[in-house]
mmCIF file of C-alpha atoms in Angstrom:
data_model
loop_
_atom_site.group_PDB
_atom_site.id
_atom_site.type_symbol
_atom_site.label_atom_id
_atom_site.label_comp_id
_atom_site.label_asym_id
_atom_site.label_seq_id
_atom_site.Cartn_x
_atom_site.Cartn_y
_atom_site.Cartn_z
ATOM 1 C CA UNK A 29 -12.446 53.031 17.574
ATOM 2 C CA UNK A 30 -15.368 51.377 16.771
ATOM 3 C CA UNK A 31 -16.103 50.944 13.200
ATOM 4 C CA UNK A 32 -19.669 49.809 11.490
ATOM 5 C CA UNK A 33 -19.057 49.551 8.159
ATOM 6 C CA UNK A 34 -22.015 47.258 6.953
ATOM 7 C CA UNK A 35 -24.452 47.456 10.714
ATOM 8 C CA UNK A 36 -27.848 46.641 8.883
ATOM 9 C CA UNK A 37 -26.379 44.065 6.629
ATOM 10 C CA UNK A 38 -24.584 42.580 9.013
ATOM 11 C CA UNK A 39 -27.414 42.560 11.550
ATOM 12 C CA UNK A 40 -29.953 40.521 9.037
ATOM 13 C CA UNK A 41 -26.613 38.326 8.489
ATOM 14 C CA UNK A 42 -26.311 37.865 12.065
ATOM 15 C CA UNK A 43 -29.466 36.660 12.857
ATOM 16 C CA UNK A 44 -29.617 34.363 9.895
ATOM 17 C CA UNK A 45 -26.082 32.773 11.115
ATOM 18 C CA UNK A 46 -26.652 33.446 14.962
ATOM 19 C CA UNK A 47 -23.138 34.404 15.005
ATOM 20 C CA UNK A 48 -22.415 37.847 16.956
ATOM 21 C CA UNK A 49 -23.034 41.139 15.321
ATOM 22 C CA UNK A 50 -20.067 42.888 16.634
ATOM 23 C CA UNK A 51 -19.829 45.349 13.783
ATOM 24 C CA UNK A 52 -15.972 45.485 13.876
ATOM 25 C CA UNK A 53 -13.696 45.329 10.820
ATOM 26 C CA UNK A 54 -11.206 42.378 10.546
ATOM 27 C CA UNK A 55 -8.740 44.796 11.077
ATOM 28 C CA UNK A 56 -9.483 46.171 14.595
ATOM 29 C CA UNK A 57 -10.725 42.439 15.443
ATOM 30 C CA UNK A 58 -6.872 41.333 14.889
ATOM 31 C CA UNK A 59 -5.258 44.025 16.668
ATOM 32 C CA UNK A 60 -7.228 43.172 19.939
ATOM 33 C CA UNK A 61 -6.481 39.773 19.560
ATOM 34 C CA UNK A 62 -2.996 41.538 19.182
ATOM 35 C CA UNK A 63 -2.832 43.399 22.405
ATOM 36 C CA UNK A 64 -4.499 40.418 23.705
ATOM 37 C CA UNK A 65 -1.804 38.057 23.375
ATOM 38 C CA UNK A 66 1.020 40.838 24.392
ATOM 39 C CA UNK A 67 -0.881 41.481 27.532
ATOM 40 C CA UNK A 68 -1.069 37.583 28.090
ATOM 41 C CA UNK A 69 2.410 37.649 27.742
ATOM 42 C CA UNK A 70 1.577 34.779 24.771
ATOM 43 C CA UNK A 71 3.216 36.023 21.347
ATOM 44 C CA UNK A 72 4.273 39.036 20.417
ATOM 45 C CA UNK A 73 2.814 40.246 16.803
ATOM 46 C CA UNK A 74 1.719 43.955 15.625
ATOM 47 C CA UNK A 75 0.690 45.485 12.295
ATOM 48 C CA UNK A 76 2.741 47.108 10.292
ATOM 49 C CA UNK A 77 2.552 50.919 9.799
ATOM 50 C CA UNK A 78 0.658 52.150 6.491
ATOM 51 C CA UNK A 79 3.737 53.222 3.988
ATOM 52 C CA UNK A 80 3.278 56.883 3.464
ATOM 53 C CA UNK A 81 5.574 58.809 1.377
ATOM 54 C CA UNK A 82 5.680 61.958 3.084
ATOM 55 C CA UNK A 83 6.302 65.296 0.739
ATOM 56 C CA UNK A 84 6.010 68.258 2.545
ATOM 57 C CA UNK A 85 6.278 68.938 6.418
ATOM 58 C CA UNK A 86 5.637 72.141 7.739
ATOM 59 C CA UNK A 87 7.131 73.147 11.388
ATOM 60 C CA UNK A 88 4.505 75.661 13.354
ATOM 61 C CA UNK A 89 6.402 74.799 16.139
ATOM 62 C CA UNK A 90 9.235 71.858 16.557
ATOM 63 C CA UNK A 91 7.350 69.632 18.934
ATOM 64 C CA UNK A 92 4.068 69.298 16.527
ATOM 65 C CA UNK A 93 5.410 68.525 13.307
ATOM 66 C CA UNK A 94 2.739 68.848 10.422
ATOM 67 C CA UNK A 95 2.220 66.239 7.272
ATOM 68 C CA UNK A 96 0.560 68.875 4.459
ATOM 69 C CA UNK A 97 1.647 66.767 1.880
ATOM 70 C CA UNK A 98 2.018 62.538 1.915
ATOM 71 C CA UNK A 99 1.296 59.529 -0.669
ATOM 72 C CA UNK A 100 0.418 56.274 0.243
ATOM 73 C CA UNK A 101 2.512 54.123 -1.158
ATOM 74 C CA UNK A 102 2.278 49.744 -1.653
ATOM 75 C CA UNK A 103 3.391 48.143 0.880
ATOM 76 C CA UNK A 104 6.598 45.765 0.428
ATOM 77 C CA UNK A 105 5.629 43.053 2.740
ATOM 78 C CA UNK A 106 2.386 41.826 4.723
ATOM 79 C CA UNK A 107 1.012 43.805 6.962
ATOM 80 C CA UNK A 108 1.378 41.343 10.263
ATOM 81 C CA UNK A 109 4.258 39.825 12.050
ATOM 82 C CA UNK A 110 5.783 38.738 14.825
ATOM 83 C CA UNK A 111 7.391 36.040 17.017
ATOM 84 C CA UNK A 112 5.181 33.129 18.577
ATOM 85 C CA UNK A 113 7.117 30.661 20.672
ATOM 86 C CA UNK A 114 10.030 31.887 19.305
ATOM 87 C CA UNK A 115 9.206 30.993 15.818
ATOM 88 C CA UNK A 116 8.811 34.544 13.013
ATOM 89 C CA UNK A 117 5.494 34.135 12.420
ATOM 90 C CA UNK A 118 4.105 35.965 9.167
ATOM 91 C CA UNK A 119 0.666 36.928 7.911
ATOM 92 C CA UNK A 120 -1.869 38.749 5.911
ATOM 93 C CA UNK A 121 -5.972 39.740 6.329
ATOM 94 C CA UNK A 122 -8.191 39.955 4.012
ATOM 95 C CA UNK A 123 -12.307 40.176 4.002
ATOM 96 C CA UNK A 124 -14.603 40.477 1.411
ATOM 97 C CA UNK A 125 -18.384 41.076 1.030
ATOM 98 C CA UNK A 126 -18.611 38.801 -1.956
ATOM 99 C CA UNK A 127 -20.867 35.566 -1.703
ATOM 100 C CA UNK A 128 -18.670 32.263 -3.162
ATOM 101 C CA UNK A 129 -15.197 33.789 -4.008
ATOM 102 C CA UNK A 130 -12.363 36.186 -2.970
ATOM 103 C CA UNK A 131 -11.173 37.363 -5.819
ATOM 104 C CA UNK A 132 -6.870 37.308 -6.084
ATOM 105 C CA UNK A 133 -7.115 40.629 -7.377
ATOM 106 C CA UNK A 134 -6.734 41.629 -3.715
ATOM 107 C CA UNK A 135 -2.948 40.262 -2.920
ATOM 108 C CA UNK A 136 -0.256 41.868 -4.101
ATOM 109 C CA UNK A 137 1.810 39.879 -6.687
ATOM 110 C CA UNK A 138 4.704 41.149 -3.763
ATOM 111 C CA UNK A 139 2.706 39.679 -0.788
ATOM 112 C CA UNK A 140 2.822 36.268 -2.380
ATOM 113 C CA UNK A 141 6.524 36.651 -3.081
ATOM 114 C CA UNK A 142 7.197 37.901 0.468
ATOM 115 C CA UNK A 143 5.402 34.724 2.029
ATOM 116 C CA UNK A 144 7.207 32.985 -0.681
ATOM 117 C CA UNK A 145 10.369 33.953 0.739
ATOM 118 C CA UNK A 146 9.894 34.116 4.666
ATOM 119 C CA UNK A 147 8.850 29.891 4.533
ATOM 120 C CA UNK A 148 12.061 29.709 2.577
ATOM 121 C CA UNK A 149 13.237 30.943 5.587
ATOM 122 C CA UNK A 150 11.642 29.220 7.871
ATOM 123 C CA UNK A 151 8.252 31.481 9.130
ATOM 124 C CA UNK A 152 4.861 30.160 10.017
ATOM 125 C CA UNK A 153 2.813 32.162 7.046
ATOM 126 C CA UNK A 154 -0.783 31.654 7.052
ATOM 127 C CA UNK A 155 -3.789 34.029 5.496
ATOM 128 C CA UNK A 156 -6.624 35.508 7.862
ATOM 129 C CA UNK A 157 -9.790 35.498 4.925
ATOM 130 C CA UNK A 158 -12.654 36.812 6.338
ATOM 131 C CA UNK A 159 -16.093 36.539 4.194
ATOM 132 C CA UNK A 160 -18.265 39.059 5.856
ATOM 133 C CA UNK A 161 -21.890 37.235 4.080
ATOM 134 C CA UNK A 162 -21.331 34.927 6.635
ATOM 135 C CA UNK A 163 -19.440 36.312 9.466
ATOM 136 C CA UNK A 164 -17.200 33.696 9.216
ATOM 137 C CA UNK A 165 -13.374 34.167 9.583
ATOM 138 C CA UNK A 166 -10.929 31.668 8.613
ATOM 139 C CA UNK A 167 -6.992 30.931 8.734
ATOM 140 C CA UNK A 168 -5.385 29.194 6.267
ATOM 141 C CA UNK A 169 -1.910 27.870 5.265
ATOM 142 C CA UNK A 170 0.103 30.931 3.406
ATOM 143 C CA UNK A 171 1.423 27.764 0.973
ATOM 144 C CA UNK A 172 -1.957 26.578 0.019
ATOM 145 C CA UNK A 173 -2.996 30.225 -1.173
ATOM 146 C CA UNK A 174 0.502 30.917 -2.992
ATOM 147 C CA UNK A 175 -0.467 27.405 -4.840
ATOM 148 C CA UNK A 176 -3.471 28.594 -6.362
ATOM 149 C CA UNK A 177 -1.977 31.746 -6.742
ATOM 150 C CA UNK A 178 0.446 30.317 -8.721
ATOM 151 C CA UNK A 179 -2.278 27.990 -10.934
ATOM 152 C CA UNK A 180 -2.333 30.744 -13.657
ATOM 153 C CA UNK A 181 -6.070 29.632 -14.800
ATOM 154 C CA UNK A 182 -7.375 30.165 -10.803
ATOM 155 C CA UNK A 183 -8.536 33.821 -10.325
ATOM 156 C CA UNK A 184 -10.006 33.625 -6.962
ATOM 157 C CA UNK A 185 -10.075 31.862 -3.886
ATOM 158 C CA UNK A 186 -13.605 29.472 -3.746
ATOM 159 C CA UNK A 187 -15.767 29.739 -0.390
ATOM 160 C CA UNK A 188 -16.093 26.221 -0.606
ATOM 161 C CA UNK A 189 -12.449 25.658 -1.107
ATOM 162 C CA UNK A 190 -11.946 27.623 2.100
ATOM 163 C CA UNK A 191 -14.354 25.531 3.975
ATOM 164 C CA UNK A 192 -12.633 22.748 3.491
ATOM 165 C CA UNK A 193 -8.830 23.928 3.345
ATOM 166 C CA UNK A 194 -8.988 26.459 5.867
ATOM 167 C CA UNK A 195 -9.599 26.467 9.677
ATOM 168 C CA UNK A 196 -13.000 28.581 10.908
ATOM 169 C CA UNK A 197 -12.264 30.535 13.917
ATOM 170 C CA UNK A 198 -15.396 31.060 15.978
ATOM 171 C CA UNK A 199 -15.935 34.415 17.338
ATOM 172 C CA UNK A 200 -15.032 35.363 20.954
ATOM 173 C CA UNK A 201 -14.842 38.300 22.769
ATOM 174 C CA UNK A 202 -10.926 37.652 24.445
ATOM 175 C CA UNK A 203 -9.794 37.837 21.947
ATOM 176 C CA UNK A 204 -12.167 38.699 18.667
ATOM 177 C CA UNK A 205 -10.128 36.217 16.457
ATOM 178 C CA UNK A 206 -7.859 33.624 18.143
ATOM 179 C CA UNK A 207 -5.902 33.017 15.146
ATOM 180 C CA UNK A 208 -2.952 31.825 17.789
ATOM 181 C CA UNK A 209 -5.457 28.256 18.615
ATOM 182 C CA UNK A 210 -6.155 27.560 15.383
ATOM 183 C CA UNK A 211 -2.736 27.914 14.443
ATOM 184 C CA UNK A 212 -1.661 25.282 16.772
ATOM 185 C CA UNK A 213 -4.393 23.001 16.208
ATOM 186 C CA UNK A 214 -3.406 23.266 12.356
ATOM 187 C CA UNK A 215 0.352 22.877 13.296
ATOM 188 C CA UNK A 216 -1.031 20.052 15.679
ATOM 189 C CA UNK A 217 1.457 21.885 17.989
ATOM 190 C CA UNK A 218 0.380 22.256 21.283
ATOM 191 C CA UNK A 219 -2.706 25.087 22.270
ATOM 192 C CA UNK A 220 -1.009 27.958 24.133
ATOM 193 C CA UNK A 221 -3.526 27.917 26.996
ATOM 194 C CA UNK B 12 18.437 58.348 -2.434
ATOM 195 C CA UNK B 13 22.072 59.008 -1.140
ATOM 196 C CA UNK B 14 22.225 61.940 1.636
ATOM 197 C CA UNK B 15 24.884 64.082 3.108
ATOM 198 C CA UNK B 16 24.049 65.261 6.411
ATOM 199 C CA UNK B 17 27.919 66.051 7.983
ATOM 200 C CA UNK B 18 29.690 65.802 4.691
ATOM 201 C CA UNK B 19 32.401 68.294 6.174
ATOM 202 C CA UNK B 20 32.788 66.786 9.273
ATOM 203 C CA UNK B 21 32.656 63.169 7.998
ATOM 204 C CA UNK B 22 35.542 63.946 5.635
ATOM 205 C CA UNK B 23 38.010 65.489 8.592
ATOM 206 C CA UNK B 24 37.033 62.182 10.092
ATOM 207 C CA UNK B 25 37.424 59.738 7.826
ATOM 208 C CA UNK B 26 40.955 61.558 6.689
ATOM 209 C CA UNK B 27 41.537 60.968 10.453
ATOM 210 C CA UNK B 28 40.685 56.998 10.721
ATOM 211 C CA UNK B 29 41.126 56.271 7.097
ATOM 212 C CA UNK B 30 37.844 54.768 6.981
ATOM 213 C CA UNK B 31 35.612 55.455 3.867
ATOM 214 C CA UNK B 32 34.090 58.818 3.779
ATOM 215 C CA UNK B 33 30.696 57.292 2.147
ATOM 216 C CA UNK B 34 28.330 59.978 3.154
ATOM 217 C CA UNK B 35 25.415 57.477 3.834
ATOM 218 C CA UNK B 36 23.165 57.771 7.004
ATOM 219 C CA UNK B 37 23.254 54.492 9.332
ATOM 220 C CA UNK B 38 19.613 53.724 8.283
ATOM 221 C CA UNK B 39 20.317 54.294 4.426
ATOM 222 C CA UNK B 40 23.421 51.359 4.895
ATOM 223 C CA UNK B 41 21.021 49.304 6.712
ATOM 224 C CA UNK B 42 18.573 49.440 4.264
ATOM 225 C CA UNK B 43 20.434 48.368 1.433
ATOM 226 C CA UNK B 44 22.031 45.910 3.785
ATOM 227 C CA UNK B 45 18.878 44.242 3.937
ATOM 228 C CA UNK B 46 18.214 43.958 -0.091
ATOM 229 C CA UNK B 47 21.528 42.533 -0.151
ATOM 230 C CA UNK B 48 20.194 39.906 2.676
ATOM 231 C CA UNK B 49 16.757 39.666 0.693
ATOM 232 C CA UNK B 50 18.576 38.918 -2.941
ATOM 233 C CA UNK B 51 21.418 36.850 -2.169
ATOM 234 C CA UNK B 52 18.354 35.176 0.289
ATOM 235 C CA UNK B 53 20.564 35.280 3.214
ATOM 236 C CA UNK B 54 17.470 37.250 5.790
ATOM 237 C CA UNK B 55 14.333 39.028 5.284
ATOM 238 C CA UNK B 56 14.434 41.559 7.557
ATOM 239 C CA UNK B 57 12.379 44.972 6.925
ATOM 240 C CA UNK B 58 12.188 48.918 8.400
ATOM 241 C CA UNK B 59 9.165 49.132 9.556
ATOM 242 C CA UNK B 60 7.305 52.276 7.659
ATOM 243 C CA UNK B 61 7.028 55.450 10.090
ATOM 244 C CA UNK B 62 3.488 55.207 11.728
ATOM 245 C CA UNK B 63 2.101 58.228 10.852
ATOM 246 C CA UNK B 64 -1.773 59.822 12.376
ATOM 247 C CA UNK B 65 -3.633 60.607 9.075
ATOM 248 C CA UNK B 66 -6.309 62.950 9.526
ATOM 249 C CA UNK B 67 -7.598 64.398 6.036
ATOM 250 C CA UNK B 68 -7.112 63.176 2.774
ATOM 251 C CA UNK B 69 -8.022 64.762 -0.455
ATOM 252 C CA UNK B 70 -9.041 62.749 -3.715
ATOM 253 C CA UNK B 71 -8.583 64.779 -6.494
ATOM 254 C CA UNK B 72 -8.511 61.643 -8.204
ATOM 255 C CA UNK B 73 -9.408 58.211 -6.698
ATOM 256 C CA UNK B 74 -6.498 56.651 -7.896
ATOM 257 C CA UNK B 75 -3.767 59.276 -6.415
ATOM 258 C CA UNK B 76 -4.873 60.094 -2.581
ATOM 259 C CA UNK B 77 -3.212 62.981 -0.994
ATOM 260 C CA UNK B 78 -2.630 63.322 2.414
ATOM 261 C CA UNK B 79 -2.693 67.053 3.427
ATOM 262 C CA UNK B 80 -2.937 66.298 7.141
ATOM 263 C CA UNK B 81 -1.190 64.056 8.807
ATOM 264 C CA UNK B 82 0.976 63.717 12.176
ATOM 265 C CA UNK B 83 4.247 61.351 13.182
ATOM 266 C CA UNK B 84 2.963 59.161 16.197
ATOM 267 C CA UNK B 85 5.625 57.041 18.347
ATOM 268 C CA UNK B 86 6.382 53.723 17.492
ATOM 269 C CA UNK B 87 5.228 51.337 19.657
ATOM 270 C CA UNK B 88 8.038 48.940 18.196
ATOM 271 C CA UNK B 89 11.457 48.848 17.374
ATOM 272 C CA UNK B 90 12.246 49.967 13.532
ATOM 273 C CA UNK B 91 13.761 46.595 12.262
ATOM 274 C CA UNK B 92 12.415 42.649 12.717
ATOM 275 C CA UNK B 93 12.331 39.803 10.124
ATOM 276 C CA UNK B 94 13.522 36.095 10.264
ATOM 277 C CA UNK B 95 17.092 34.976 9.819
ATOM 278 C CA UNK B 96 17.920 30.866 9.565
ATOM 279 C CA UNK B 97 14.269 30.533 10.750
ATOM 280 C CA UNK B 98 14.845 32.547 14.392
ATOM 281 C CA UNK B 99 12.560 36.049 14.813
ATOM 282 C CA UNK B 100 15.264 38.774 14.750
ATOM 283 C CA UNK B 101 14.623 42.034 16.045
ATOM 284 C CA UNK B 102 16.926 45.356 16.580
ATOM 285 C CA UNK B 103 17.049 49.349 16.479
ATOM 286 C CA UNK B 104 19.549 51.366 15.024
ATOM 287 C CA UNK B 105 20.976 54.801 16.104
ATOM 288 C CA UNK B 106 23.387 57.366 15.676
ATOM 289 C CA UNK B 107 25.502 59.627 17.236
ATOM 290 C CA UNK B 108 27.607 62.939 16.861
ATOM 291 C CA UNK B 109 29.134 62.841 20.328
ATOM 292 C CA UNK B 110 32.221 61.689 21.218
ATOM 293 C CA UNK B 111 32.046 59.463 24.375
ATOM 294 C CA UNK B 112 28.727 58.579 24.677
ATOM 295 C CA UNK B 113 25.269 57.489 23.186
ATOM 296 C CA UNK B 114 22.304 58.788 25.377
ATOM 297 C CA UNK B 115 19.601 56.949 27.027
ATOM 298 C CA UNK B 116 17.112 59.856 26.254
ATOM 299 C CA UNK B 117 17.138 58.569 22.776
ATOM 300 C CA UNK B 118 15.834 55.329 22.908
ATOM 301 C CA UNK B 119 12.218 55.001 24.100
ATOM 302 C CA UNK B 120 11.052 53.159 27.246
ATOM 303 C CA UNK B 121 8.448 51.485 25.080
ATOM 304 C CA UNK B 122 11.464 50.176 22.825
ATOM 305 C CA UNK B 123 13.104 48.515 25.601
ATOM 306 C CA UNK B 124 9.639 47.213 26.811
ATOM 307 C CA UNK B 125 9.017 45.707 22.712
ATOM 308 C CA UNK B 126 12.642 44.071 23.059
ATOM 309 C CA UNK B 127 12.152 42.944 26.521
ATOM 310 C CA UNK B 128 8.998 41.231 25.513
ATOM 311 C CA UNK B 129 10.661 39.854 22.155
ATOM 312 C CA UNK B 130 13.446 38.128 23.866
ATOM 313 C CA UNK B 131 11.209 36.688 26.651
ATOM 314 C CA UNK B 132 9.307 34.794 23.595
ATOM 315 C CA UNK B 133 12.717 33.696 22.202
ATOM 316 C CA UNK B 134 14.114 36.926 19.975
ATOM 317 C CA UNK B 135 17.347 37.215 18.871
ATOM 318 C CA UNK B 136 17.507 41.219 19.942
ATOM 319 C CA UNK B 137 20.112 43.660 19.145
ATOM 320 C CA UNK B 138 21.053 47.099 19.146
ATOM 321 C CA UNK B 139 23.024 49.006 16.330
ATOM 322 C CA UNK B 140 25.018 52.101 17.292
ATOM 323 C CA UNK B 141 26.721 54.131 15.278
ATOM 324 C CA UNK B 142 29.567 56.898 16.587
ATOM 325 C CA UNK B 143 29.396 59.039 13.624
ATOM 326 C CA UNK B 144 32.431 61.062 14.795
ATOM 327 C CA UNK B 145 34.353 57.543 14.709
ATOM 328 C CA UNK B 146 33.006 55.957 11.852
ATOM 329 C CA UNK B 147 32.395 53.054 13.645
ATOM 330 C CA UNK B 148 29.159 50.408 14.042
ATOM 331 C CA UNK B 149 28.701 48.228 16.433
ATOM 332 C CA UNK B 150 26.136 45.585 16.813
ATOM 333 C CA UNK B 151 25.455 45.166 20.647
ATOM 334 C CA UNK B 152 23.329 42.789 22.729
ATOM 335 C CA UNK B 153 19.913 44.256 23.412
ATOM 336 C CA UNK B 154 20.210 42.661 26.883
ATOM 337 C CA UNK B 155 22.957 44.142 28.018
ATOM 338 C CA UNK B 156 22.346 47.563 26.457
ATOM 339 C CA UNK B 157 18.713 46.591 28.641
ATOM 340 C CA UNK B 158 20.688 45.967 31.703
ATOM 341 C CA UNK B 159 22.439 49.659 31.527
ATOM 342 C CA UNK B 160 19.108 51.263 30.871
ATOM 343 C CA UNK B 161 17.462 49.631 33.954
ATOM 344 C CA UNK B 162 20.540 51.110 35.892
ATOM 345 C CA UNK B 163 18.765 54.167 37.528
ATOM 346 C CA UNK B 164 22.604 55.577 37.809
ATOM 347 C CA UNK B 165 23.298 55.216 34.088
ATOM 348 C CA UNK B 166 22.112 57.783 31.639
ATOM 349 C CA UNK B 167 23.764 57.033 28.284
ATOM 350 C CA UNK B 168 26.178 54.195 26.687
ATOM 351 C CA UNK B 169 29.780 54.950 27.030
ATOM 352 C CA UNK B 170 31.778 54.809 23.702
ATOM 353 C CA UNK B 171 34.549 52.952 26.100
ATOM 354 C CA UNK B 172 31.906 50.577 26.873
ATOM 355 C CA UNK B 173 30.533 49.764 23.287
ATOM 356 C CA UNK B 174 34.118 49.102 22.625
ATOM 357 C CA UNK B 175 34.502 46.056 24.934
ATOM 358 C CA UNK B 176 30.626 45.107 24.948
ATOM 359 C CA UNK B 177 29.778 45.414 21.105
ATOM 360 C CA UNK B 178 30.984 44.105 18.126
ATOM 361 C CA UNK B 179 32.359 46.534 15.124
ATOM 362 C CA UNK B 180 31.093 45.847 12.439
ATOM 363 C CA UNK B 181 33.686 46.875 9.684
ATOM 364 C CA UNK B 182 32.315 49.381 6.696
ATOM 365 C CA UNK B 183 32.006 47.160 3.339
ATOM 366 C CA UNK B 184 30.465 47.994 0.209
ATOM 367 C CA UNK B 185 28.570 44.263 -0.150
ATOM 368 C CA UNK B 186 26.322 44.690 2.140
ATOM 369 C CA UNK B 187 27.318 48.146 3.746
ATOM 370 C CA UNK B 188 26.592 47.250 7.430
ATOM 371 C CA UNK B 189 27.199 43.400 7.337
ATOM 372 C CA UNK B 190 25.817 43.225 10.876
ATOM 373 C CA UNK B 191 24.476 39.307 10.249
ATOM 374 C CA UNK B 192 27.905 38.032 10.279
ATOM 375 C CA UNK B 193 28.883 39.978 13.217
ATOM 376 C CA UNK B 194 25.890 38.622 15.148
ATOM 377 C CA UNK B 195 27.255 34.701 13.711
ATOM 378 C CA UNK B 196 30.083 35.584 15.249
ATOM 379 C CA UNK B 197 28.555 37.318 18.766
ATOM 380 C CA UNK B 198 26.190 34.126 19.085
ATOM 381 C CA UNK B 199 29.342 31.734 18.282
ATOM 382 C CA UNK B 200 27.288 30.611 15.286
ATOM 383 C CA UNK B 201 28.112 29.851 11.537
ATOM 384 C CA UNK B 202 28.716 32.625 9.726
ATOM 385 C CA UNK B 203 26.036 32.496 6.745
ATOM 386 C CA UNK B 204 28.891 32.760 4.060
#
């Protein structure tokens, strides 16, 4: 499923940045990288299901069960995990089409507790923040975000703060967004390849 | 949400093994098993939501969606995985109404593929069977329930051999399937209490 949410924009963007104009979503960028490293045999990490509160089924017949009434409902957790080198790894992904800031507004008061409570226990937990001005996708430490989460008079999440807190993670095509690299190289563990 | 799906039945039985008639579903006990693992901050360990197909959606307002059609796709993933004392723990549950045995045709190949994979990267994997018509719950190895299933001969679990292979997990109230401590135990590990 290819998805182009914001082609033209992203196209002028492109050629500015001379980064790829792949016209993906971060979301469908992360599950190939996904399947990527489960076909590698490298980690082992899937989204989450969407949370639907289901209402109403109706039966037509028993093998093709019909949803005719569902809510979605907030998710409890993040929406990524899944065991790297036999460590629970644990994260979120965001993007945003703003400029200088992504605004907090985004994350769930319940995310922040979650990644809160998996490092108590011992996870890797790290952000995927995506700003799609610049095409540029970055990881960063979940425990740096929950701090200015945390900072009651900080409403948002700089560019520039990302820049320089964060890890950019170029483009490639296998996979999209090698979050797994950066991760190491952050962790100054070792690279996986 | 407390549900009685063999209320009769389960009240013959637990007359019969004097175990408590509580009327909960295995994935109801294992559910509240994990808030009690999540508040005392013993484990965070989540169901995963059902993935469900979503094909239309009405907005009669923006800010209450409705699905009205929607389909239940197969997981590609066991139900259950969080972290426990820092390790990646992941396991499926399942019930029974038979007597003697607990059939193959209800766990999915791609299930023992996911858990396959998981414990090559250093899972702690399990299964959780419940014999309904017993009472009983038994936390099992997800290897050696693996080994069985790659036995072209052998088409379900024997009840006899869940008995010598798994660990019962006794009914309490606090949390209802305490299946941590068993798997302290199993691993020769400390107990988290």
């Amino acid at each position: 499923m290819v998805k182009y949410p914001n082609g033209i924009k992203r196209a002028i963007v492109s050629n500015k940045q001379s980064t790829i104009n792949r016209g993906m979503n971060l979301e469908d960028d992360i599950n190939l990288s996904n399947k990527y490293y489960l076909d590698y045999n490298i980690a082992n990490i899937h989204k989450k299901p969407t949370p639907i509160q289901i209402v109403k089924v109706d039966y037509p017949k028993r093998s093709s069960a019909k949803i005719i009434e569902a809510y979605f409902k907030v998710a409890s957790t993040t929406d990524y995990n899944g065991i790297y080198k036999g460590r629970y790894l644990d994260f979120e992904a965001k993007e945003t089409n703003l400029k200088t800031t992504f605004p907090f507004s985004s994350i769930h008061q319940h995310q922040i507790a979650h990644l809160k409570n998996v490092i108590h226990h011992g996870a890797i937990a790290f952000f995927i923040i995506r700003f799609n001005y610049y095409n540029e996708t970055y990881l960063v430490d979940a425990s740096k975000v929950i701090e200015l989460y945390d900072d009651i008079n900080c409403k948002s999440i700089k560019y520039s703060w990302l820049q320089v807190n964060g890890f950019l993670i170029p483009y490639s095509l296998t996979p999209p967004v090698n979050y797994l690299k950066y991760l190491d190289i952050n962790n100054k563990g070792d690279f996986y390849e």
